[in-house]
Short mmCIF file of C-alpha atoms in Angstrom, two decimals:
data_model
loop_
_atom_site.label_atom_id
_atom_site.label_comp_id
_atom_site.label_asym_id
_atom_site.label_seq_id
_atom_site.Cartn_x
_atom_site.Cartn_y
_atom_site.Cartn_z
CA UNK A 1 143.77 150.93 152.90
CA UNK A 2 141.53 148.62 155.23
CA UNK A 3 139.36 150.89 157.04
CA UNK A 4 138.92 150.35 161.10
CA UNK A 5 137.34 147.46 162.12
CA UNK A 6 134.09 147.61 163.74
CA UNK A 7 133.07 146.57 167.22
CA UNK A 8 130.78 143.67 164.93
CA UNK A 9 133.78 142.55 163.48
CA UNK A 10 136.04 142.30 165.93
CA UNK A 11 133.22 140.28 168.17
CA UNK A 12 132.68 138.02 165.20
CA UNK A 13 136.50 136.97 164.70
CA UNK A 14 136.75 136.97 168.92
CA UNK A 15 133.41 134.81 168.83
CA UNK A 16 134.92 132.08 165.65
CA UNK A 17 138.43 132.33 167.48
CA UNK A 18 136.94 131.27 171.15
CA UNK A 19 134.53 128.25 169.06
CA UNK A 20 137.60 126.99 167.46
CA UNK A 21 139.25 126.55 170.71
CA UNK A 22 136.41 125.56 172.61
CA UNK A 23 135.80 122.50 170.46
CA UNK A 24 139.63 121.67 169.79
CA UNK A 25 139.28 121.24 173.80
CA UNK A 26 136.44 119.01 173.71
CA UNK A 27 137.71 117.11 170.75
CA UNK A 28 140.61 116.21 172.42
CA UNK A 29 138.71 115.41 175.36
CA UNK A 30 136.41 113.10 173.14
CA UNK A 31 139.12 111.10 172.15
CA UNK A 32 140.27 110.27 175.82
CA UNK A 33 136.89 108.30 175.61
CA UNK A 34 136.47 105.49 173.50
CA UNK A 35 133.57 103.36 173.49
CA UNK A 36 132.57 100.53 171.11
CA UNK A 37 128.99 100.02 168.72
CA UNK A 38 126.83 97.57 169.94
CA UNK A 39 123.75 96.39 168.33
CA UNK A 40 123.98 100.07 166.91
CA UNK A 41 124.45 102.01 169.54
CA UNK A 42 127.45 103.92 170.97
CA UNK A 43 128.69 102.48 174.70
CA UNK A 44 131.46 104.53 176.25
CA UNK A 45 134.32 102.42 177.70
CA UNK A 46 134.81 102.66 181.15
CA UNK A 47 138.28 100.74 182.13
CA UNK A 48 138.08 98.70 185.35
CA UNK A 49 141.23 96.85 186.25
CA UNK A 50 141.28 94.00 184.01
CA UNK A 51 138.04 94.54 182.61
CA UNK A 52 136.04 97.67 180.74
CA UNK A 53 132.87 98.41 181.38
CA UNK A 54 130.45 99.29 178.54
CA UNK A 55 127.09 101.09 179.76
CA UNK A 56 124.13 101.73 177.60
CA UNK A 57 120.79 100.63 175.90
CA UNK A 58 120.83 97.50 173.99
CA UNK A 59 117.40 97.41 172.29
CA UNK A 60 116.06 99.94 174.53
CA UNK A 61 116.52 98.32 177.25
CA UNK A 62 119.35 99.67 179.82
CA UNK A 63 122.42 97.84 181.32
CA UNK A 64 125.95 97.15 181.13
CA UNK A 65 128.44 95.24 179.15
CA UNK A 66 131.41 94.15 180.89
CA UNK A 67 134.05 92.94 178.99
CA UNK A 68 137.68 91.06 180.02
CA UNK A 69 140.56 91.11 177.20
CA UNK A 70 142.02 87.23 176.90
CA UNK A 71 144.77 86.65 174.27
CA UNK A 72 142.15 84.69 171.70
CA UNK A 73 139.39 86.51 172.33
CA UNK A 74 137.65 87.43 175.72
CA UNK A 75 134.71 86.55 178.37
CA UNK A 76 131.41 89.46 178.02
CA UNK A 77 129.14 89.15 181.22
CA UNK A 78 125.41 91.19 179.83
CA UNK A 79 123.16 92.66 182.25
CA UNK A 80 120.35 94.11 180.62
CA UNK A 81 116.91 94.52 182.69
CA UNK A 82 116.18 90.76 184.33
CA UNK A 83 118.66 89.31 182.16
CA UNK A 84 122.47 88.26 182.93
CA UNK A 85 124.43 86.36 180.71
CA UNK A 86 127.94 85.34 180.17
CA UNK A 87 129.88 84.51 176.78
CA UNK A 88 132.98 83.87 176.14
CA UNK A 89 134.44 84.40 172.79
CA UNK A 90 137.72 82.16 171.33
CA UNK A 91 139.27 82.57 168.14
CA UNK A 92 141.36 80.22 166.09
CA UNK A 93 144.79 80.52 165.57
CA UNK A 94 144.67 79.83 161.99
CA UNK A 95 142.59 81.23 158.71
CA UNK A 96 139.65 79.36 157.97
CA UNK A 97 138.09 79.57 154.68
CA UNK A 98 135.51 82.38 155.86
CA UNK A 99 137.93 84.44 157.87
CA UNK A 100 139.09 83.59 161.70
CA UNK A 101 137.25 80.43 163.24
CA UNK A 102 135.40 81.68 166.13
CA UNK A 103 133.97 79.82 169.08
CA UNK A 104 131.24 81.41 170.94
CA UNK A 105 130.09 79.60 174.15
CA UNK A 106 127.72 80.56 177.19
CA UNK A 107 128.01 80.84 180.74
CA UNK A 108 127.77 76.77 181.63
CA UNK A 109 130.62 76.38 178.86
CA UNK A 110 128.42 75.20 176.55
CA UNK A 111 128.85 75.81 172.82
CA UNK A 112 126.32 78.23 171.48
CA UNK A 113 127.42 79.37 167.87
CA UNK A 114 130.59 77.96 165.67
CA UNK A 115 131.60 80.56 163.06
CA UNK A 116 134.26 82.90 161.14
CA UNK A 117 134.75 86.37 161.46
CA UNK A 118 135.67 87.66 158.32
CA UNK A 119 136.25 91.23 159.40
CA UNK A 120 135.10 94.50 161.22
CA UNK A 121 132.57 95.49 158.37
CA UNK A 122 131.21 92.26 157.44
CA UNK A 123 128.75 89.91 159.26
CA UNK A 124 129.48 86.41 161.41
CA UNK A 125 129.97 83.79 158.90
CA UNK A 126 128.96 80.47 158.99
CA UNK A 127 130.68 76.77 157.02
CA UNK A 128 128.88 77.51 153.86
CA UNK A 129 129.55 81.25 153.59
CA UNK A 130 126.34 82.87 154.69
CA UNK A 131 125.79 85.22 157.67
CA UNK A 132 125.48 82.96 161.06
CA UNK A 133 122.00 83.63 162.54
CA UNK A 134 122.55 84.91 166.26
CA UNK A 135 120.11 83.19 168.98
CA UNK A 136 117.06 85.28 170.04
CA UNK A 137 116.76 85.78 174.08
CA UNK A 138 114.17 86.45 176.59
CA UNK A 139 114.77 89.26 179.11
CA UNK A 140 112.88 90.99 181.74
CA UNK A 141 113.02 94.74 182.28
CA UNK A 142 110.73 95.92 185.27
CA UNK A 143 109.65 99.16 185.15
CA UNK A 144 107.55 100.95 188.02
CA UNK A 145 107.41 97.48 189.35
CA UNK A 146 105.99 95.99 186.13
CA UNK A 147 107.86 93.55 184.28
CA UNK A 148 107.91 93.81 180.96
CA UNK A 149 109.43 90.34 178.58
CA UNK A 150 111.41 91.64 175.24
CA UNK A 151 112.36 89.35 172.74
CA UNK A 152 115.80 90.80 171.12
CA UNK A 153 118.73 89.36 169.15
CA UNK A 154 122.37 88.86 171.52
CA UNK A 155 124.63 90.97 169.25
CA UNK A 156 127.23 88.43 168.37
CA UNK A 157 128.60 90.49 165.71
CA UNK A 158 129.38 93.25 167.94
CA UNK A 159 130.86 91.46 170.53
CA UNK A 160 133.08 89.19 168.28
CA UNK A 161 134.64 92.85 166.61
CA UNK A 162 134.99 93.79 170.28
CA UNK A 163 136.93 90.72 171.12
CA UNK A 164 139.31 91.10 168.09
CA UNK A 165 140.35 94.93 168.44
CA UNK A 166 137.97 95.93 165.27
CA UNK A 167 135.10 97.77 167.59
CA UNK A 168 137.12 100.83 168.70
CA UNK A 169 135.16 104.18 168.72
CA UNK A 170 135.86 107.66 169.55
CA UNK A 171 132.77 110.35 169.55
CA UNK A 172 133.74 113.26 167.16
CA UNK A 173 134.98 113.71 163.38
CA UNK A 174 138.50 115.35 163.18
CA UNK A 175 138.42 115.25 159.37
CA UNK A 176 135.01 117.40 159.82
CA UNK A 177 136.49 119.40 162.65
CA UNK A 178 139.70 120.44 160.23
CA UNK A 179 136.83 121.10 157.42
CA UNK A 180 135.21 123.28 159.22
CA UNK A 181 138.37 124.75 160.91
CA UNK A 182 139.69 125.93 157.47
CA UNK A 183 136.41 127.10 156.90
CA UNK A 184 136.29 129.16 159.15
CA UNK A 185 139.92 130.45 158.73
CA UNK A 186 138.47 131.84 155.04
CA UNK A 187 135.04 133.23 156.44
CA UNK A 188 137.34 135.08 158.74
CA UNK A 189 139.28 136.55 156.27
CA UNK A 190 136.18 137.98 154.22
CA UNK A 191 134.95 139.17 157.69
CA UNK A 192 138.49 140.99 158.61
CA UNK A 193 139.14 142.24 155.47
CA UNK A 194 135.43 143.08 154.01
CA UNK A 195 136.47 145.57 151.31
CA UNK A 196 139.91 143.60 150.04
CA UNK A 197 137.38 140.97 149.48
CA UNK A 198 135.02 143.01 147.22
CA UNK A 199 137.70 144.25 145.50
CA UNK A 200 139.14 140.85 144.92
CA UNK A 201 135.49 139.65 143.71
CA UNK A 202 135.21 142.70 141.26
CA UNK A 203 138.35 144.11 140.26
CA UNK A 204 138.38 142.06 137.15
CA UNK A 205 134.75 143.19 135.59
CA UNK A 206 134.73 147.02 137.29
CA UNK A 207 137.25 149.51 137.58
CA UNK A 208 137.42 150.43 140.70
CA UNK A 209 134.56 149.43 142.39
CA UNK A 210 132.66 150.52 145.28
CA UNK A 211 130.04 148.57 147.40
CA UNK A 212 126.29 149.26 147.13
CA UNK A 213 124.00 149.91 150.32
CA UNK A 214 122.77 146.45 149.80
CA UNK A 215 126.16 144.94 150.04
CA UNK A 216 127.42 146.76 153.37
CA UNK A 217 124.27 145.61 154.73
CA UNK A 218 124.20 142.02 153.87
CA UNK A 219 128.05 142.01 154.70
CA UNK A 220 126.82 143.15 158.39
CA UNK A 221 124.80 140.24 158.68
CA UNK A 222 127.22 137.83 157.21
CA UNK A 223 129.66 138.78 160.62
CA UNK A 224 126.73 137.88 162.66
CA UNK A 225 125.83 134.21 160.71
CA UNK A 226 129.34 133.50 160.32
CA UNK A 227 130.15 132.40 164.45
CA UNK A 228 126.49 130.73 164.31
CA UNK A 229 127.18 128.86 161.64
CA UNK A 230 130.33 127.89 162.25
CA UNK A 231 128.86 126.72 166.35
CA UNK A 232 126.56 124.63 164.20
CA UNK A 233 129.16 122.78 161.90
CA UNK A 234 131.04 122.21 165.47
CA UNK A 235 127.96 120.64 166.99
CA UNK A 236 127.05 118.32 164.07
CA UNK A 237 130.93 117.27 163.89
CA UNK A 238 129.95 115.74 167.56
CA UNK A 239 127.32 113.60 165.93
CA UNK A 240 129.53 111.68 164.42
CA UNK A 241 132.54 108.79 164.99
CA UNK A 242 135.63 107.64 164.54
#
């Protein structure tokens, strides 16, 4: 028979029970919030009417994307430090060679980069094939009243996987949050049911075996990693995206 659990038991399987629904909470919570990659970075979505609002660093420097959903494609307005810039983004209605013909122009209408998008993991293509080189631009961040001039790349690619439903994010792994969920569901049967556990580890090579000093001791302190770990696996699962 199971002997009594221990106050150090029962406040580990309290202590994995309360992290498990802790960070089913803020998991679900997560995915309330979508946000999109640009240039790399993660921009939570921020819904405004008819438009979302994306806010963030794009190469360091801080600002906002604001983005309006057309049927083809949509219209991005960037305001990053001293610099403001509107594109709007038009795809094709049929397949071109490379993927979807995309039209990229700026603020004055004017046409800035012809292209296909081929798909959400692959780079803007141009006629021949190869990836479409995006413009550089000029911006001016002031900082403490100093301006400061930084030369960076408009993410094109971003923005055209944005426009075509393909740059969809949500902060948070659940295929690493059920890992370590079942994970923890095992460690908390070795730390309920200590001795079954030896038994079932031993039965097959000793006759009736009994646990050394050693063993009760290191089981003590496997009740005590076994919440801290877990908290960890939690935390990096919020590292990652979906």
């Amino acid at each position: 028979m199971e002997e009594k659990r221990t106050k150090l038991q029962v406040g580990s399987l309290l202590a994995t029970g309360a992290l498990f629904v802790i960070f089913l909470g803020v998991y679900l919570f997560q995915f309330t919030r979508p946000g999109a990659f640009i240039a790399g970075e993660f921009f939570p979505a921020q819904p405004a009417g008819d438009t979302v609002l994306y806010q963030g660093e794009l190469h360091g420097v801080p600002g906002v994307l604001i983005f309006e959903p057309q049927e083809d494609g949509g219209v991005f307005l960037l305001q990053f430090g001293g610099f403001s810039e509107k594109y709007g983004f038009a795809f094709g209605e049929e397949e071109g060679p490379y993927g979807r013909p995309l039209a990229i122009t700026g603020g004055d209408g004017a046409l800035v980069l012809e292209c296909f998008y081929a798909g959400p993991n692959l780079p803007l293509l141009d006629g021949t094939g190869a990836p479409a080189t995006d413009d550089g631009l000029t911006i001016t961040a002031e900082t403490a009243g100093e301006s400061q001039t930084t030369l960076f790349s408009t993410p094109f690619t971003s923005l055209a996987r944005l426009a075509a439903g393909d740059n969809v994010h949500y902060r948070g792994s659940w295929q690493w949050f059920f890992f370590i969920s079942v994970l923890a569901g095992l460690l908390n049967l070795t730390v309920a049911f200590p001795m079954a556990w030896f038994k079932l580890n031993h039965f097959l090579s000793v006759r009736d075996p009994e646990p050394s000093d050693f063993y009760l001791a290191m089981m003590k302190v496997e009740w005590v990693l076994v919440p801290v770990l877990l908290l960890i696996g939690y935390l990096w699962g919020m590292t990652l995206y979906t």
